[in-house]
Coordinates of C-alpha atoms and ligand atoms in Angstrom, one line a residue:
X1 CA 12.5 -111.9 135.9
X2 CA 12.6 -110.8 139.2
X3 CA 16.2 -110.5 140.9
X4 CA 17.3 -110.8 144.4
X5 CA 19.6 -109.4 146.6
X6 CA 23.1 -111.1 146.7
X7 CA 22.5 -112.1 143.2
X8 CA 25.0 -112.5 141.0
X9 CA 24.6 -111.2 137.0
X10 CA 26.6 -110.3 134.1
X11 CA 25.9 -107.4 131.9
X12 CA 27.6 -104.9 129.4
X13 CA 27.3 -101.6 130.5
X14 CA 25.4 -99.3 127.9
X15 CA 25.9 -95.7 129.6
X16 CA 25.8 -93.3 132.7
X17 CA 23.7 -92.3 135.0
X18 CA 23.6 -88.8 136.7
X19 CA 25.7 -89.8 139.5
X20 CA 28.8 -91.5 137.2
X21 CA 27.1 -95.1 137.8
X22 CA 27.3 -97.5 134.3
X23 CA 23.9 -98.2 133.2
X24 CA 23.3 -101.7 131.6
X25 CA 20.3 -103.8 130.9
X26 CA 19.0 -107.1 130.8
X27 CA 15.5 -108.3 129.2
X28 CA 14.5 -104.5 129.6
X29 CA 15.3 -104.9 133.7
X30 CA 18.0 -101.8 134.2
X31 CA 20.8 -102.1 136.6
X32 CA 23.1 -99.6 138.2
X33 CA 26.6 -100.1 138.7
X34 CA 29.1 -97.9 140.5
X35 CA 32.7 -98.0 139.1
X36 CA 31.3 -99.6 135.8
X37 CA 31.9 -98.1 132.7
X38 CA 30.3 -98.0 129.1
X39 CA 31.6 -100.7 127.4
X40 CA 32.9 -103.1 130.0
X41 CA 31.4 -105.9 130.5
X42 CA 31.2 -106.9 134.5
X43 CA 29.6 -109.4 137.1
X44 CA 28.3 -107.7 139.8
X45 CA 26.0 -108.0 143.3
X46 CA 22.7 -107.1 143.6
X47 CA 21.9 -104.7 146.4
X48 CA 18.7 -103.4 146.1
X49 CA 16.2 -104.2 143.3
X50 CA 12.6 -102.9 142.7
X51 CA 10.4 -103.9 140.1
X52 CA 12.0 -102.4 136.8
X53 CA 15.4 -101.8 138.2
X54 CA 18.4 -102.6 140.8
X55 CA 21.1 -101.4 142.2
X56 CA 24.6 -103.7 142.3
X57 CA 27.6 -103.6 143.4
X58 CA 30.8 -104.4 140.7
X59 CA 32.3 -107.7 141.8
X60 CA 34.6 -108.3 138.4
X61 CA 35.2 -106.3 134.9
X62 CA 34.6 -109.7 133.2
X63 CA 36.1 -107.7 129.4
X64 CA 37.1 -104.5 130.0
X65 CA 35.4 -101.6 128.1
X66 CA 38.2 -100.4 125.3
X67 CA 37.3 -96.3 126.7
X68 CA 38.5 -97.8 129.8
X69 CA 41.7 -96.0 131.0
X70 CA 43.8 -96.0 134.5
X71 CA 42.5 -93.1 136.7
X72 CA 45.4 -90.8 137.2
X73 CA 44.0 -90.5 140.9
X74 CA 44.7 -92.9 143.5
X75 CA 41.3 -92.1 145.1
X76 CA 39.0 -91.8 142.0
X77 CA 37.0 -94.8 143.1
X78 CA 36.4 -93.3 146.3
X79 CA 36.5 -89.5 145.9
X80 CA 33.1 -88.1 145.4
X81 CA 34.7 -84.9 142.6
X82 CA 35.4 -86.9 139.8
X83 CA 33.0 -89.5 138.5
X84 CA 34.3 -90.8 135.5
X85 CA 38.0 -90.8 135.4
X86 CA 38.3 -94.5 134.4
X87 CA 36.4 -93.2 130.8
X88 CA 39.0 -92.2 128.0
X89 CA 38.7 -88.4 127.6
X90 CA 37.3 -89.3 123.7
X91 CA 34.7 -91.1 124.7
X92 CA 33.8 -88.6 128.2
X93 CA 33.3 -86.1 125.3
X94 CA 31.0 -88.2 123.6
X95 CA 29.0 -89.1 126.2
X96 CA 28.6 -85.6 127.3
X97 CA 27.0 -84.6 123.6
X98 CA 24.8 -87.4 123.4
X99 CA 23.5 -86.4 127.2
X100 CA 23.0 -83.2 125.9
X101 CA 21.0 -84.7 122.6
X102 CA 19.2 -87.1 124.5
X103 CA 17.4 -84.7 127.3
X104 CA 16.3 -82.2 124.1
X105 CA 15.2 -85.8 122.4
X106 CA 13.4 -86.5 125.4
X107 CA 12.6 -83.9 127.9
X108 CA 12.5 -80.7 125.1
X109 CA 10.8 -82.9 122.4
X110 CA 12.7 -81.5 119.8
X111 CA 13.1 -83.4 116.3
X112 CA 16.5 -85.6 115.9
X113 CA 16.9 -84.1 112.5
X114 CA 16.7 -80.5 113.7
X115 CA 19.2 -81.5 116.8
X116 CA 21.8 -83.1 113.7
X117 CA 21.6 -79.4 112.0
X118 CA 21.7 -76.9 115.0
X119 CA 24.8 -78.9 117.1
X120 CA 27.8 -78.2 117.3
X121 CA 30.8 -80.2 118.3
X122 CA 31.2 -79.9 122.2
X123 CA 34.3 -77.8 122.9
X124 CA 36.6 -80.2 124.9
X125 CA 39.6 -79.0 126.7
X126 CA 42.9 -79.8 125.2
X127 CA 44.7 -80.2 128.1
X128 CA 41.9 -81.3 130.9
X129 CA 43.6 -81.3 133.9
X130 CA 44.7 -79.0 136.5
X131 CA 41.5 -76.8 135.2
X132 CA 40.0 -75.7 138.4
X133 CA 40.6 -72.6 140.0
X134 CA 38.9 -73.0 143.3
X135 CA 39.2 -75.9 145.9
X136 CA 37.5 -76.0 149.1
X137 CA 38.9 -79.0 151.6
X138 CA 36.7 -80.0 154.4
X139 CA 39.5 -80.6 157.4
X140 CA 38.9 -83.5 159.6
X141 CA 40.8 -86.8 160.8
X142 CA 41.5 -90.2 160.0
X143 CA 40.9 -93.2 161.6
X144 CA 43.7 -92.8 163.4
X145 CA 42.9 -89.3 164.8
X146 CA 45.3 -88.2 162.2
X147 CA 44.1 -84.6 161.2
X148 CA 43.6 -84.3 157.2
X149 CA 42.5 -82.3 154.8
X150 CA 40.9 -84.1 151.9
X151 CA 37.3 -84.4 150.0
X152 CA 33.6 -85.7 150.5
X153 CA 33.7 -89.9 149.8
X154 CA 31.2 -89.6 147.3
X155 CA 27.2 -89.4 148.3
X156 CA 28.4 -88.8 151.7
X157 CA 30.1 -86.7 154.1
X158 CA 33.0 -88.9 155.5
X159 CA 36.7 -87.2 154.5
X160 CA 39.2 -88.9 152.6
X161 CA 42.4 -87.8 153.0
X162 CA 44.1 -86.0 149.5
X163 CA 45.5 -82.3 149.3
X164 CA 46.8 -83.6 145.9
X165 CA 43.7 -83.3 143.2
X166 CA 44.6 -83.9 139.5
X167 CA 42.4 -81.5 138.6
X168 CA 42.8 -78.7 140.9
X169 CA 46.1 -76.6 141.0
X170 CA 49.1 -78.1 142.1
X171 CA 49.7 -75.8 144.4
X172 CA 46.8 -76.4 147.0
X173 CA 48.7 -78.6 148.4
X174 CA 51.5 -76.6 149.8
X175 CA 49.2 -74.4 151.0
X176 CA 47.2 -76.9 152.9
X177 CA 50.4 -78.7 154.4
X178 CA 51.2 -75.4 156.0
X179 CA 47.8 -75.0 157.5
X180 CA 47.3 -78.8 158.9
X181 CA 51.0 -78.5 160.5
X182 CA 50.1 -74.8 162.1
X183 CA 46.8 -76.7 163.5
X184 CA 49.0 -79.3 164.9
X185 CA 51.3 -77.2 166.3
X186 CA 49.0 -75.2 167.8
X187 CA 46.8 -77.9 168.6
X188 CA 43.9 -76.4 166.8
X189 CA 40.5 -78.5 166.3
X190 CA 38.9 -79.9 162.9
X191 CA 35.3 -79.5 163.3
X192 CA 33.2 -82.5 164.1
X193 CA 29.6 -82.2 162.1
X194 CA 28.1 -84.4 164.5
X195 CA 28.5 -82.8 167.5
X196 CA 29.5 -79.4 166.1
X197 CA 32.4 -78.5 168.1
X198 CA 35.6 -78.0 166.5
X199 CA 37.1 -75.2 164.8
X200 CA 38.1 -75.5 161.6
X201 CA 35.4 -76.5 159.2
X202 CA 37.0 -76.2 155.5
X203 CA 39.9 -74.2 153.6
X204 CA 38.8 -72.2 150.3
X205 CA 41.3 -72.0 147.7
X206 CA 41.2 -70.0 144.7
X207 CA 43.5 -69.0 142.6
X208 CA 43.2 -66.4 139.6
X209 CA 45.0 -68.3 137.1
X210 CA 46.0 -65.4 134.5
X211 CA 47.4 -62.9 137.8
X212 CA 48.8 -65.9 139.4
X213 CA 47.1 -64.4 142.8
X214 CA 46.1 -66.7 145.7
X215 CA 43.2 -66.4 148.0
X216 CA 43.1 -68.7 151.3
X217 CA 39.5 -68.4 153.4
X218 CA 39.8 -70.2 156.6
X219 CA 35.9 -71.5 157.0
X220 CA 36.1 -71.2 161.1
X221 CA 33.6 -72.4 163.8
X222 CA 33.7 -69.4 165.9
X223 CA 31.6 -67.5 167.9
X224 CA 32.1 -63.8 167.1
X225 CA 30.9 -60.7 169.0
X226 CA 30.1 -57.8 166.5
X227 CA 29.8 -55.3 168.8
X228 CA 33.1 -55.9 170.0
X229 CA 34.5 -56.7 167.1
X230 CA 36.3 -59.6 168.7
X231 CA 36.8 -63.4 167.9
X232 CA 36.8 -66.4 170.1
X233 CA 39.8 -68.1 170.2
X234 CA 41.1 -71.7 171.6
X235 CA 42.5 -70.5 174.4
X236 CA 39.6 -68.7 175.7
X237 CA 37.2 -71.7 175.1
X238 CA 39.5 -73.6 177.3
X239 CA 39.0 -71.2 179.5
X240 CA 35.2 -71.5 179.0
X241 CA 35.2 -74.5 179.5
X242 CA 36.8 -74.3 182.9
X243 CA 34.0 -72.1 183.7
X244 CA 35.8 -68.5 182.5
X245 CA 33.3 -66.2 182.0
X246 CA 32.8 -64.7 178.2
X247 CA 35.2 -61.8 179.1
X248 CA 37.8 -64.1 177.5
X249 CA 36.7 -62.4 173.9
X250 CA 39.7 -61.2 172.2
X251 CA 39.8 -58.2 169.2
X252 CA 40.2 -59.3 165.8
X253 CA 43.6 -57.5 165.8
X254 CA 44.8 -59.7 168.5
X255 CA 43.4 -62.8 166.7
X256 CA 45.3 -61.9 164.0
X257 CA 48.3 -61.8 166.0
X258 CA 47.9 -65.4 167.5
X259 CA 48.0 -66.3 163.7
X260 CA 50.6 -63.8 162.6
X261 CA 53.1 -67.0 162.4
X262 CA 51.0 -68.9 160.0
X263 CA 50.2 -65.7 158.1
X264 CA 54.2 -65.4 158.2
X265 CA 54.0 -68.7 156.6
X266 CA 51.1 -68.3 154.0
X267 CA 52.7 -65.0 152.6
X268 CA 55.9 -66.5 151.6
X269 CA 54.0 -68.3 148.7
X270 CA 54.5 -66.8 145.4
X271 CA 51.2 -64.5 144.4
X272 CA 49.8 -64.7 148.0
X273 CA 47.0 -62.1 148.0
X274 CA 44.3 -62.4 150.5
X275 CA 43.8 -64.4 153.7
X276 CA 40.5 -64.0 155.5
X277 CA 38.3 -65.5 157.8
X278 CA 35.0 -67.2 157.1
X279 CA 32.6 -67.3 160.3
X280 CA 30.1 -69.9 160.3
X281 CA 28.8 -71.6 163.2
X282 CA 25.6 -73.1 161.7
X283 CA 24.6 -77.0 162.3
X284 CA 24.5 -77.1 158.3
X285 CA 26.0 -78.4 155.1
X286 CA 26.3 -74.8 153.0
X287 CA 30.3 -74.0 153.4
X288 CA 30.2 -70.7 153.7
X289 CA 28.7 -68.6 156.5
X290 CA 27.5 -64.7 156.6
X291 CA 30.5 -62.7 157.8
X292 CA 34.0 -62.8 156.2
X293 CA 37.0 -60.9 157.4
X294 CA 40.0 -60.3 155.2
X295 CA 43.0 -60.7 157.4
X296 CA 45.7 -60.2 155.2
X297 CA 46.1 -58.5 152.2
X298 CA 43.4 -57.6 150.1
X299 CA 39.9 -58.6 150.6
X300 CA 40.0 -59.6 146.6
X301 CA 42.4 -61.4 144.1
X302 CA 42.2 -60.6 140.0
X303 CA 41.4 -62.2 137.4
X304 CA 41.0 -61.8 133.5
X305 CA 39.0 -63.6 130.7
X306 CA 39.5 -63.0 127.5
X307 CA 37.7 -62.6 124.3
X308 CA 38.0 -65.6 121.6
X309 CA 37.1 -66.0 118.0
X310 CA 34.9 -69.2 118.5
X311 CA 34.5 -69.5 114.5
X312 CA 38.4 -70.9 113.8
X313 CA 40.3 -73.3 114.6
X314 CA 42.2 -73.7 118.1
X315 CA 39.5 -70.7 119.2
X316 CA 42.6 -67.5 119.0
X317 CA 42.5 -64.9 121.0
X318 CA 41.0 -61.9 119.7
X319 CA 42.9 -59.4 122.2
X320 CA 39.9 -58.0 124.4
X321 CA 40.3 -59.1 127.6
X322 CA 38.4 -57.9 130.7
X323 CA 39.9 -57.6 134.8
X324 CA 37.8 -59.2 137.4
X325 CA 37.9 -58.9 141.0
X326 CA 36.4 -61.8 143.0
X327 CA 35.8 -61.6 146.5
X328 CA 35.7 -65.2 148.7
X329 CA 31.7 -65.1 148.6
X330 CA 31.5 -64.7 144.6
X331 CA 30.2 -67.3 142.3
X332 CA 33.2 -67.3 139.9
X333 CA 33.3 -70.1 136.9
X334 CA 35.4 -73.1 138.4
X335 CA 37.2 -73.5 134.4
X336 CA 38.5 -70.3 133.5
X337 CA 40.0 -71.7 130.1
X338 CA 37.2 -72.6 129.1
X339 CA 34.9 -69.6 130.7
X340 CA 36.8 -67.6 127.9
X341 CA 35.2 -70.3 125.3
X342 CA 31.7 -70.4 126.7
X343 CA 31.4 -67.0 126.8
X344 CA 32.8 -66.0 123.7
X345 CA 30.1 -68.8 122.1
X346 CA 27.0 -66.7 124.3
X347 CA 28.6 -63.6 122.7
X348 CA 28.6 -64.9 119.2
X349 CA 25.1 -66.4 119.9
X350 CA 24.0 -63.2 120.7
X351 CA 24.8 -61.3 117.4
X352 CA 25.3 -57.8 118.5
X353 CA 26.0 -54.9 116.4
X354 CA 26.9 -52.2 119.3
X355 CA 23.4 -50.5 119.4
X356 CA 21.1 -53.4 121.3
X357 CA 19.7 -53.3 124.7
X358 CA 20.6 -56.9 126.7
X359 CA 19.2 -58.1 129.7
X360 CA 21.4 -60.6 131.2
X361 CA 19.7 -62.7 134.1
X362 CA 21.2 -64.7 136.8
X363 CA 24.1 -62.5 136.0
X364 CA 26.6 -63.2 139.1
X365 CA 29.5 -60.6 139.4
X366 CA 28.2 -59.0 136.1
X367 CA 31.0 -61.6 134.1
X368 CA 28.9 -62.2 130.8
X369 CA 27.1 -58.3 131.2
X370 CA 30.5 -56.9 130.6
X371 CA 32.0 -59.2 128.0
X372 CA 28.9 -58.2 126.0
X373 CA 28.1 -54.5 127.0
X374 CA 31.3 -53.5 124.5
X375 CA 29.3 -54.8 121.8
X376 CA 26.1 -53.7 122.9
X377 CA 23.8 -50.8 123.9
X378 CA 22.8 -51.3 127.0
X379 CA 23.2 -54.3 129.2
X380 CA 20.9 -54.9 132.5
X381 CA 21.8 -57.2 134.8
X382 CA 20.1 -59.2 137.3
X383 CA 21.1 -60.9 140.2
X384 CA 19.8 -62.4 143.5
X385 CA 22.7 -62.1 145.8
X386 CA 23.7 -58.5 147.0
X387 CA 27.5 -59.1 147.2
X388 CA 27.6 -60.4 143.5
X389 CA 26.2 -57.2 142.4
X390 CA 28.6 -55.0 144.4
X391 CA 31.5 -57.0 143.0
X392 CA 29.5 -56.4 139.3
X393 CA 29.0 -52.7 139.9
X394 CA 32.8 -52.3 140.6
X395 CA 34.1 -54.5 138.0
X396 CA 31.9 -52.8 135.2
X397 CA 34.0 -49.2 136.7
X398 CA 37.2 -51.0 136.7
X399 CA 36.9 -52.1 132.9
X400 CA 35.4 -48.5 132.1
X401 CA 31.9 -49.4 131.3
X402 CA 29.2 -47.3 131.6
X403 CA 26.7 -49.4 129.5
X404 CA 25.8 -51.9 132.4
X405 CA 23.2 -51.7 134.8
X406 CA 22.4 -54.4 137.6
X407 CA 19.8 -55.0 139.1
X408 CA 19.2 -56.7 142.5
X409 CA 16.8 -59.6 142.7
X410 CA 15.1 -62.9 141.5
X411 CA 14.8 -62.7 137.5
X412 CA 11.1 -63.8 137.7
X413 CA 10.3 -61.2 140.0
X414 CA 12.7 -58.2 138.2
X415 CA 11.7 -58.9 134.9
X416 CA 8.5 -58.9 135.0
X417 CA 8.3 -55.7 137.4
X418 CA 10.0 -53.9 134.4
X419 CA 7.7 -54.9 131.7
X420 CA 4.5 -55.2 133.9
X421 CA 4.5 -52.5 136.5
X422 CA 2.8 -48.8 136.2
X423 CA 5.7 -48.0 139.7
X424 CA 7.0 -44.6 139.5
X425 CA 10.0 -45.6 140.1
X426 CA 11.0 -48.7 137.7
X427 CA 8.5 -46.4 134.2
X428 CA 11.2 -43.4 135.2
X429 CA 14.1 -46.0 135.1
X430 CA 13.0 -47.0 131.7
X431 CA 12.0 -43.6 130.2
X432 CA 15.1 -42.2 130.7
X433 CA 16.2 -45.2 129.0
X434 CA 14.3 -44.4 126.2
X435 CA 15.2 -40.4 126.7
X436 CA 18.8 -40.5 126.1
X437 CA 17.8 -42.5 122.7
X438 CA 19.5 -45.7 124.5
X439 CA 17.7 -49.3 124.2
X440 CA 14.2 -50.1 125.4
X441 CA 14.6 -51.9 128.5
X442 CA 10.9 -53.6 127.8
X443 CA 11.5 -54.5 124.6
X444 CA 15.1 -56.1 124.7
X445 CA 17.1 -56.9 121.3
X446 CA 19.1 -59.8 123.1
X447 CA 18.0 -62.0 126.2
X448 CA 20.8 -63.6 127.8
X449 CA 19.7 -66.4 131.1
X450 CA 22.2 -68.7 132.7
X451 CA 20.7 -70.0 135.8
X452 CA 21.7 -72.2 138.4
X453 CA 21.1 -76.4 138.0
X454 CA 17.2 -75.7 138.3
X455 CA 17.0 -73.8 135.7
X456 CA 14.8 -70.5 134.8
X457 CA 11.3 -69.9 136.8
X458 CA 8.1 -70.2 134.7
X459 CA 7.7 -66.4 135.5
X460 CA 10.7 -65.8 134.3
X461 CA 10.3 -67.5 131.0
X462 CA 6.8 -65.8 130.3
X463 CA 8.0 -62.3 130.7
X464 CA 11.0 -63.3 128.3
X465 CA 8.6 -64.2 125.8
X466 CA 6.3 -61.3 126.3
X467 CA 9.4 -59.1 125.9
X468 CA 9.9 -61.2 122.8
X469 CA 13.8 -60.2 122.2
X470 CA 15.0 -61.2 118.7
X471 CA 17.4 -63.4 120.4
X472 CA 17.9 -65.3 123.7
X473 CA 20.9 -67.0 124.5
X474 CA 20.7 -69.7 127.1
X475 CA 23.7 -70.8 129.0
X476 CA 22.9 -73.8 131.3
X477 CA 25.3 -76.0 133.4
X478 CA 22.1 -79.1 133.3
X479 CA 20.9 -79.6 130.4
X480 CA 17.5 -81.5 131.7
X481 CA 16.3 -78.2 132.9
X482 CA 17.7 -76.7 129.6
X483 CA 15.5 -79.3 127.5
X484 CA 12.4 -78.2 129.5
X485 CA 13.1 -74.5 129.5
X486 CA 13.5 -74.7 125.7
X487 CA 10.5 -76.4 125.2
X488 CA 8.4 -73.9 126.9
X489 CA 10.1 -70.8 124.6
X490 CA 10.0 -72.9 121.6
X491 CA 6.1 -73.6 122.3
X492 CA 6.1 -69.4 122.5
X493 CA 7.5 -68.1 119.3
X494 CA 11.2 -69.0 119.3
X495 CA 13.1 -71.3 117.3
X496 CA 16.5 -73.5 117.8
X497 CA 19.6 -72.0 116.0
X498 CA 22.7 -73.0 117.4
X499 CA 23.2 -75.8 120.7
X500 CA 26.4 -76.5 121.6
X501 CA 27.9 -77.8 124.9
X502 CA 31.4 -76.6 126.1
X503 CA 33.0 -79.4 128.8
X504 CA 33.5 -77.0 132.0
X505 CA 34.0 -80.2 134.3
X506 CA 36.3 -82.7 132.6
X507 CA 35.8 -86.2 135.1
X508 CA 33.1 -84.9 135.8
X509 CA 29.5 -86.3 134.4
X510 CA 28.2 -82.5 134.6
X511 CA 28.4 -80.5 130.9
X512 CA 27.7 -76.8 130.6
X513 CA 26.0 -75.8 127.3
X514 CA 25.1 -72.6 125.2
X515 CA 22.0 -71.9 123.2
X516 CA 21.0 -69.6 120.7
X517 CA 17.3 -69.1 120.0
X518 CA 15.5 -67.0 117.1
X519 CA 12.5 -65.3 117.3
X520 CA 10.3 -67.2 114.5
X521 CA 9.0 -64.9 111.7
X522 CA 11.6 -62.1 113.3
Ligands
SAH601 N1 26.5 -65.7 134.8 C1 27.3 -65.8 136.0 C2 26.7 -66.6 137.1 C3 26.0 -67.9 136.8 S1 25.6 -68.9 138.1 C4 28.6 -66.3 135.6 O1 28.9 -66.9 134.5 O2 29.6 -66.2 136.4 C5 24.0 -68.6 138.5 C6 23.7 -67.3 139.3 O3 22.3 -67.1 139.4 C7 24.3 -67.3 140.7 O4 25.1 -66.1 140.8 C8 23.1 -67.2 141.6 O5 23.3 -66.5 142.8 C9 22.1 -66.6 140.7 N2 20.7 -66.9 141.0 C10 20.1 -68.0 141.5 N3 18.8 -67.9 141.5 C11 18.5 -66.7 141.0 C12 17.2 -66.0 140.7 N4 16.0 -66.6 141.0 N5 17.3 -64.8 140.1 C13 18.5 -64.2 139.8 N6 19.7 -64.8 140.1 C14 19.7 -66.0 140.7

């Protein structure tokens, strides 16, 4: 059958694709529908079809699916952060395992009967909102000129106007409300990504949820002269703009002066910790530019996870618990109640006795190195971003372990340097190792990865297996990449022995999952 567009068809919507969209099918021709979920049955437009599939647009829920529950957010329809809201939490849970089952069905190739014996239940979150410990706002305006602060309609980069997320903390709001009516005040500019003028791109918010500390990061569109150390402010680009000449720069202190009344403001909320600057004056979509300047407070807000017995019931706290200090630029897990869950899993996974050496790749600020290394040897680990490294290098002193080294760079080119290269430099490295009677760094006990979406390098993955640790633990947040990655070690030597997916982004369609593999005959 070949379907047109304005079409109208009725179909029962089977599951969800990777954006949030309800899959259903008819006579083997596949549609996809935003805003329809599995189990409801809809009429919908057709907007676009090719040859095996379309695209339509919901026109009715003709019988509702029975998972199908009232968003708790006004703007969940149109709010790119959460996809599936209108799902009952149950059944988001569900759908979550079977995605994970499906890609190692499909992608990894791995046997349905082994997948039934090495899965675990996902670990859902008992309470799943309010979970999110950072927030970043883009700040714009309405059709009215209005300025807001909101999020990303989804797919695209128009604002909608919301300070108020279910699942963020309830106090961003305040925070933003403060910020927007100093900009008004002051008559301070959104910035405009089409024309790139403006001046305030987006507000970072991050809160650490055990110390109660806040950080705010202004994301500004400002020019700023190093040498001088200075900022450029509104009222010099007015003047600029009458033809002033650049002399108009003014000092950083100064700059913090002009905003000394909104720093007034920001400081009387409870746990207030850090306020800085973000400078980014690039035409581009990354958030985040270069050069951050704390202007109040400390450069840093704390944070602890905790250690939990993933083997009972309710997951108790065992008592261990490690400080973290996270700067604005950090990659910090988003869900730290259930950070303490998925790393407590990667830590079981990992069966250590005190006396192994563990590499840990794609290690960030050094979080999962250091909730091993008391249980370990020695711990390497590797990073690609500088910063993270710094902030892993002080946290490892700030806990009092001495067991962790890191390592700056991509894991596919670190790894193999250390079990490939004749250098000087890295064979002195690792006979010391070997010296002091601590673990061989080229013959690892424990491999721990957990890369970003695209998962591990090829490189990466042969030197693993050439190191061939007894155990790797793989923590993934997409578990496509996961299925292929596992089917490449489990083509080299290692078998399955535990999967289980933890649910770091309720809402959301995204699932984090953790993997233990065995080294066959080991
Ligand atoms: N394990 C950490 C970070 C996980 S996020 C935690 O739980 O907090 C993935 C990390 O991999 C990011 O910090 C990212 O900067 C880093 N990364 C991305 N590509 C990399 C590569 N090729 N080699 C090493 N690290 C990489």
């Amino acid at each position: 059958m070949v379907y047109n567009k304005n079409q109208i068809i009725e179909v029962t919507i089977e599951d969800i694709g990777v954006d949030g969209e309800g899959i259903g099918h008819i006579d083997g021709y596949t549609f996809f529908i935003k805003d329809a979920i599995i189990g409801d049955t809809v009429s919908a437009k057709v907007m676009k079809a090719s040859k095996n599939f379309a695209y339509a647009r919901l026109e009715k829920v003709i019988s509702p699916s029975p998972f199908r529950v009232t968003p708790k957010c006004d703007i969940a329809r149109s709010c790119g952060g959460c996809q599936i809201q209108a799902l009952s939490y149950e059944k988001q849970l569900e759908y979550k395992q079977n995605k994970v089952r499906n890609n190692l069905k499909r992608i990894g190739g791995f046997d349905e009967k082994l997948l039934d014996w090495v899965t675990d239940k996902i670990v859902g979150m008992d309470e799943p909102w309010n979970y999110r410990n950072k927030a970043v706002y883009p700040i714009g305006y309405n059709k009215d000129g209005k300025l807001i602060a909101g999020f990303y309609a989804g797919r695209t980069h128009s604002i909608i106007a919301g300070s108020d997320c279910f699942i963020g903390d309830p106090g961003n709001k305040k925070i933003l409300d403060i910020i927007l009516a100093h900009m008004e005040k002051y008559h301070i500019t959104a910035y405009n990504e089409e024309t790139g003028e403006g001046e305030v791109r987006h507000v970072l918010l991050r809160k650490g949820f055990t110390s109660g500390e806040w950080m705010v990061s202004l994301i500004l569109n400002q020019r700023l002269d190093k040498k001088a150390d200075a900022y450029r402010t509104k009222s010099n680009r007015e003047e600029s703009l009458s033809g002033a000449s650049d002399s108009s720069w003014i000092t950083q202190k100064d700059f913090i002066k002009e905003q000394g009344e909104l720093l007034g403001k920001l400081s009387e909320i409870k746990g207030m910790t850090s306020v800085s600057v973000n400078i980014n004056n690039e035409k581009t979509n990354v958030i985040l530019g270069k050069e951050t300047y704390c202007i109040w407070g400390k450069p840093y807000i704390k944070d602890s996870i905790g250690v939990r017995d993933m083997t009972k019931p309710g997951y108790p706290k065992t008592g261990r618990s490690l400080e973290f200090h996270i700067s604005p630029q950090s990659f910090y897990q988003v869900n730290p109640v259930q950070t303490e869950k998925l790393y407590s899993l990667a830590l079981e996974y990992a069966g250590l006795t005190g006396k192994e050496a563990v590499w840990d790749l794609y290690c960030g600020i050094g979080t999962i190195s250091l909730f091993l290394a008391g249980n370990a040897g020695q711990i390497y680990g590797v990073e690609v971003i500088d910063k993270a490294i710094e902030d892993a290098r002080n946290n490892a002193k700030r806990n009092g372990i001495s067991n962790a080294k890191f390592f700056v760079g991509k894991a596919e080119e670190v790894l193999p340097q250390f079990y490939n290269t004749t250098s000087p430099l890295v064979n002195a490295s690792a006979n010391t190792e070997k010296k002091s009677g601590k673990a061989d760094m080229r013959n690892p006990d424990v491999i721990v990865v957990d890369p970003p979406r695209k998962g591990c390098d090829e490189e990466c993955l042969r030197t693993m297996v050439a190191m061939a640790p007894e155990r790797i633990v793989y923590v993934s947040c997409d578990s496509a990449t996961l299925a292929r990655d596992l089917k490449y070690l489990c083509s080299n030597g290692y078998n399955l022995r535990k999967v289980r997916p933890v649910d770091m982004f309720p809402h959301t369609v995204h699932v984090e999952c953790c993997v233990a593999l065995q080294k066959a005959n080991g």
